[in-house]
């Protein structure tokens, strides 16, 4: 059961935090106003169904996912991605995304960030609640500068999150102000009520 962003522990259920970064999910500076997060999250839902079908498993369990982004001043683009939490069989389905072409690892000279794992799943008990739930909902987008190494792989500098400044900051704040929370969120196996999130 999920209520007020709290997942009641169960010995029979598996929980996992995840981050997914589909191919071609970066948006150029100045073009963020054209990006539609509703379509992006709907596409992610279809990817999950495709993952389940590929593995031959039923769409069971629960999932809550949120759109997030950063800004890369090197490429002058926003690498968009999804943070979330999966419960029960949905963990396996999220993990199965790595077998879809859309989530293949970066290759030399294709311009994608090799430091990023397209599908990152962190299993284990959830502690310090509700932080694991509220973290994916963060509204802060940080600066993430990249470079091209000698092998033609794009990698990120290892640095702490830095605030976005200038034109990019104005653009992404306007973007966040334009869309409602429910439009940048995906719920599966649960629904929102006045009392919180309830399992369906």
PDB file of N, CA and C in Angstrom, residues 5-51:
ATOM      1  N   UNK A   5       2.921   9.198   0.022  1.00  0.00           N
ATOM      2  CA  UNK A   5       4.311   8.980  -0.391  1.00  0.00           C
ATOM      3  C   UNK A   5       5.063   8.060   0.560  1.00  0.00           C
ATOM      4  N   UNK A   6       4.394   7.106   1.152  1.00  0.00           N
ATOM      5  CA  UNK A   6       5.064   6.145   2.022  1.00  0.00           C
ATOM      6  C   UNK A   6       4.695   4.745   1.573  1.00  0.00           C
ATOM      7  N   UNK A   7       5.688   3.892   1.336  1.00  0.00           N
ATOM      8  CA  UNK A   7       5.432   2.508   0.941  1.00  0.00           C
ATOM      9  C   UNK A   7       5.586   1.623   2.166  1.00  0.00           C
ATOM     10  N   UNK A   8       4.513   0.964   2.530  1.00  0.00           N
ATOM     11  CA  UNK A   8       4.537   0.098   3.695  1.00  0.00           C
ATOM     12  C   UNK A   8       5.412  -1.116   3.421  1.00  0.00           C
ATOM     13  N   UNK A   9       6.416  -1.383   4.258  1.00  0.00           N
ATOM     14  CA  UNK A   9       7.326  -2.508   4.013  1.00  0.00           C
ATOM     15  C   UNK A   9       6.593  -3.844   3.992  1.00  0.00           C
ATOM     16  N   UNK A  10       7.085  -4.754   3.196  1.00  0.00           N
ATOM     17  CA  UNK A  10       6.526  -6.094   3.128  1.00  0.00           C
ATOM     18  C   UNK A  10       7.656  -7.072   2.849  1.00  0.00           C
ATOM     19  N   UNK A  11       7.698  -8.167   3.559  1.00  0.00           N
ATOM     20  CA  UNK A  11       8.749  -9.157   3.362  1.00  0.00           C
ATOM     21  C   UNK A  11       8.617  -9.851   2.014  1.00  0.00           C
ATOM     22  N   UNK A  12       7.434  -9.801   1.426  1.00  0.00           N
ATOM     23  CA  UNK A  12       7.191 -10.544   0.197  1.00  0.00           C
ATOM     24  C   UNK A  12       7.391  -9.677  -1.041  1.00  0.00           C
ATOM     25  N   UNK A  13       7.673  -8.397  -0.861  1.00  0.00           N
ATOM     26  CA  UNK A  13       7.816  -7.516  -2.001  1.00  0.00           C
ATOM     27  C   UNK A  13       9.248  -7.017  -2.127  1.00  0.00           C
ATOM     28  N   UNK A  14       9.632  -6.719  -3.359  1.00  0.00           N
ATOM     29  CA  UNK A  14      10.956  -6.206  -3.663  1.00  0.00           C
ATOM     30  C   UNK A  14      10.812  -4.756  -4.094  1.00  0.00           C
ATOM     31  N   UNK A  15      11.708  -3.915  -3.616  1.00  0.00           N
ATOM     32  CA  UNK A  15      11.682  -2.505  -3.966  1.00  0.00           C
ATOM     33  C   UNK A  15      12.980  -2.144  -4.672  1.00  0.00           C
ATOM     34  N   UNK A  16      12.916  -1.192  -5.572  1.00  0.00           N
ATOM     35  CA  UNK A  16      14.132  -0.738  -6.244  1.00  0.00           C
ATOM     36  C   UNK A  16      13.954   0.696  -6.718  1.00  0.00           C
ATOM     37  N   UNK A  17      14.991   1.493  -6.520  1.00  0.00           N
ATOM     38  CA  UNK A  17      15.053   2.823  -7.112  1.00  0.00           C
ATOM     39  C   UNK A  17      15.670   2.670  -8.494  1.00  0.00           C
ATOM     40  N   UNK A  18      15.259   3.488  -9.440  1.00  0.00           N
ATOM     41  CA  UNK A  18      15.817   3.348 -10.783  1.00  0.00           C
ATOM     42  C   UNK A  18      15.943   4.696 -11.481  1.00  0.00           C
ATOM     43  N   UNK A  19      16.837   4.710 -12.453  1.00  0.00           N
ATOM     44  CA  UNK A  19      16.998   5.843 -13.362  1.00  0.00           C
ATOM     45  C   UNK A  19      17.081   5.278 -14.769  1.00  0.00           C
ATOM     46  N   UNK A  20      16.317   5.834 -15.686  1.00  0.00           N
ATOM     47  CA  UNK A  20      16.370   5.387 -17.077  1.00  0.00           C
ATOM     48  C   UNK A  20      16.634   6.582 -17.982  1.00  0.00           C
ATOM     49  N   UNK A  21      17.464   6.350 -18.990  1.00  0.00           N
ATOM     50  CA  UNK A  21      17.819   7.406 -19.936  1.00  0.00           C
ATOM     51  C   UNK A  21      17.680   6.845 -21.345  1.00  0.00           C
ATOM     52  N   UNK A  22      16.534   7.025 -21.970  1.00  0.00           N
ATOM     53  CA  UNK A  22      16.352   6.491 -23.321  1.00  0.00           C
ATOM     54  C   UNK A  22      17.208   7.222 -24.341  1.00  0.00           C
ATOM     55  N   UNK A  23      17.474   6.558 -25.426  1.00  0.00           N
ATOM     56  CA  UNK A  23      18.267   7.136 -26.506  1.00  0.00           C
ATOM     57  C   UNK A  23      17.559   8.363 -27.089  1.00  0.00           C
ATOM     58  N   UNK A  24      18.347   9.339 -27.507  1.00  0.00           N
ATOM     59  CA  UNK A  24      17.821  10.558 -28.138  1.00  0.00           C
ATOM     60  C   UNK A  24      16.858  11.321 -27.229  1.00  0.00           C
ATOM     61  N   UNK A  25      17.203  11.409 -25.943  1.00  0.00           N
ATOM     62  CA  UNK A  25      16.326  12.113 -25.003  1.00  0.00           C
ATOM     63  C   UNK A  25      16.865  13.487 -24.617  1.00  0.00           C
ATOM     64  N   UNK A  26      17.902  13.957 -25.311  1.00  0.00           N
ATOM     65  CA  UNK A  26      18.441  15.287 -25.031  1.00  0.00           C
ATOM     66  C   UNK A  26      17.732  16.335 -25.881  1.00  0.00           C
ATOM     67  N   UNK A  27      17.544  17.510 -25.290  1.00  0.00           N
ATOM     68  CA  UNK A  27      16.884  18.623 -25.974  1.00  0.00           C
ATOM     69  C   UNK A  27      17.853  19.797 -26.022  1.00  0.00           C
ATOM     70  N   UNK A  28      18.008  20.400 -27.179  1.00  0.00           N
ATOM     71  CA  UNK A  28      18.944  21.504 -27.352  1.00  0.00           C
ATOM     72  C   UNK A  28      18.480  22.760 -26.620  1.00  0.00           C
ATOM     73  N   UNK A  29      19.441  23.549 -26.193  1.00  0.00           N
ATOM     74  CA  UNK A  29      19.150  24.831 -25.563  1.00  0.00           C
ATOM     75  C   UNK A  29      18.305  25.678 -26.515  1.00  0.00           C
ATOM     76  N   UNK A  30      17.256  26.271 -25.980  1.00  0.00           N
ATOM     77  CA  UNK A  30      16.370  27.090 -26.787  1.00  0.00           C
ATOM     78  C   UNK A  30      15.206  26.326 -27.384  1.00  0.00           C
ATOM     79  N   UNK A  31      15.225  24.989 -27.250  1.00  0.00           N
ATOM     80  CA  UNK A  31      14.169  24.160 -27.837  1.00  0.00           C
ATOM     81  C   UNK A  31      13.332  23.440 -26.786  1.00  0.00           C
ATOM     82  N   UNK A  32      13.578  23.719 -25.520  1.00  0.00           N
ATOM     83  CA  UNK A  32      12.880  22.999 -24.456  1.00  0.00           C
ATOM     84  C   UNK A  32      11.378  23.260 -24.486  1.00  0.00           C
ATOM     85  N   UNK A  33      10.980  24.419 -25.008  1.00  0.00           N
ATOM     86  CA  UNK A  33       9.557  24.749 -25.058  1.00  0.00           C
ATOM     87  C   UNK A  33       8.788  23.816 -25.997  1.00  0.00           C
ATOM     88  N   UNK A  34       9.509  23.146 -26.901  1.00  0.00           N
ATOM     89  CA  UNK A  34       8.865  22.220 -27.831  1.00  0.00           C
ATOM     90  C   UNK A  34       8.726  20.812 -27.254  1.00  0.00           C
ATOM     91  N   UNK A  35       9.424  20.554 -26.150  1.00  0.00           N
ATOM     92  CA  UNK A  35       9.407  19.213 -25.562  1.00  0.00           C
ATOM     93  C   UNK A  35       8.099  18.977 -24.817  1.00  0.00           C
ATOM     94  N   UNK A  36       7.488  17.817 -25.065  1.00  0.00           N
ATOM     95  CA  UNK A  36       6.218  17.469 -24.429  1.00  0.00           C
ATOM     96  C   UNK A  36       6.444  16.330 -23.430  1.00  0.00           C
ATOM     97  N   UNK A  37       6.465  16.619 -22.130  1.00  0.00           N
ATOM     98  CA  UNK A  37       6.722  15.571 -21.137  1.00  0.00           C
ATOM     99  C   UNK A  37       5.619  14.526 -21.059  1.00  0.00           C
ATOM    100  N   UNK A  38       4.401  14.899 -21.412  1.00  0.00           N
ATOM    101  CA  UNK A  38       3.294  13.938 -21.385  1.00  0.00           C
ATOM    102  C   UNK A  38       3.569  12.816 -22.387  1.00  0.00           C
ATOM    103  N   UNK A  39       4.006  13.180 -23.578  1.00  0.00           N
ATOM    104  CA  UNK A  39       4.339  12.173 -24.590  1.00  0.00           C
ATOM    105  C   UNK A  39       5.559  11.358 -24.173  1.00  0.00           C
ATOM    106  N   UNK A  40       6.514  12.016 -23.545  1.00  0.00           N
ATOM    107  CA  UNK A  40       7.733  11.343 -23.097  1.00  0.00           C
ATOM    108  C   UNK A  40       7.405  10.263 -22.069  1.00  0.00           C
ATOM    109  N   UNK A  41       6.544  10.599 -21.107  1.00  0.00           N
ATOM    110  CA  UNK A  41       6.175   9.636 -20.074  1.00  0.00           C
ATOM    111  C   UNK A  41       5.284   8.535 -20.646  1.00  0.00           C
ATOM    112  N   UNK A  42       4.439   8.890 -21.619  1.00  0.00           N
ATOM    113  CA  UNK A  42       3.598   7.879 -22.269  1.00  0.00           C
ATOM    114  C   UNK A  42       4.467   6.889 -23.046  1.00  0.00           C
ATOM    115  N   UNK A  43       5.528   7.400 -23.676  1.00  0.00           N
ATOM    116  CA  UNK A  43       6.449   6.523 -24.401  1.00  0.00           C
ATOM    117  C   UNK A  43       7.163   5.587 -23.430  1.00  0.00           C
ATOM    118  N   UNK A  44       7.518   6.107 -22.252  1.00  0.00           N
ATOM    119  CA  UNK A  44       8.170   5.270 -21.243  1.00  0.00           C
ATOM    120  C   UNK A  44       7.236   4.150 -20.798  1.00  0.00           C
ATOM    121  N   UNK A  45       5.954   4.459 -20.669  1.00  0.00           N
ATOM    122  CA  UNK A  45       4.974   3.429 -20.314  1.00  0.00           C
ATOM    123  C   UNK A  45       4.962   2.316 -21.370  1.00  0.00           C
ATOM    124  N   UNK A  46       4.988   2.708 -22.638  1.00  0.00           N
ATOM    125  CA  UNK A  46       4.994   1.721 -23.711  1.00  0.00           C
ATOM    126  C   UNK A  46       6.276   0.893 -23.696  1.00  0.00           C
ATOM    127  N   UNK A  47       7.391   1.525 -23.330  1.00  0.00           N
ATOM    128  CA  UNK A  47       8.649   0.782 -23.229  1.00  0.00           C
ATOM    129  C   UNK A  47       8.545  -0.294 -22.149  1.00  0.00           C
ATOM    130  N   UNK A  48       7.867   0.023 -21.062  1.00  0.00           N
ATOM    131  CA  UNK A  48       7.687  -0.952 -19.985  1.00  0.00           C
ATOM    132  C   UNK A  48       6.832  -2.128 -20.452  1.00  0.00           C
ATOM    133  N   UNK A  49       5.773  -1.833 -21.189  1.00  0.00           N
ATOM    134  CA  UNK A  49       4.936  -2.908 -21.725  1.00  0.00           C
ATOM    135  C   UNK A  49       5.740  -3.781 -22.695  1.00  0.00           C
ATOM    136  N   UNK A  50       6.596  -3.136 -23.487  1.00  0.00           N
ATOM    137  CA  UNK A  50       7.421  -3.879 -24.440  1.00  0.00           C
ATOM    138  C   UNK A  50       8.427  -4.766 -23.709  1.00  0.00           C
ATOM    139  N   UNK A  51       8.975  -4.237 -22.611  1.00  0.00           N
ATOM    140  CA  UNK A  51       9.918  -5.011 -21.807  1.00  0.00           C
ATOM    141  C   UNK A  51       9.240  -6.242 -21.219  1.00  0.00           C
TER     142      UNK A  51
END
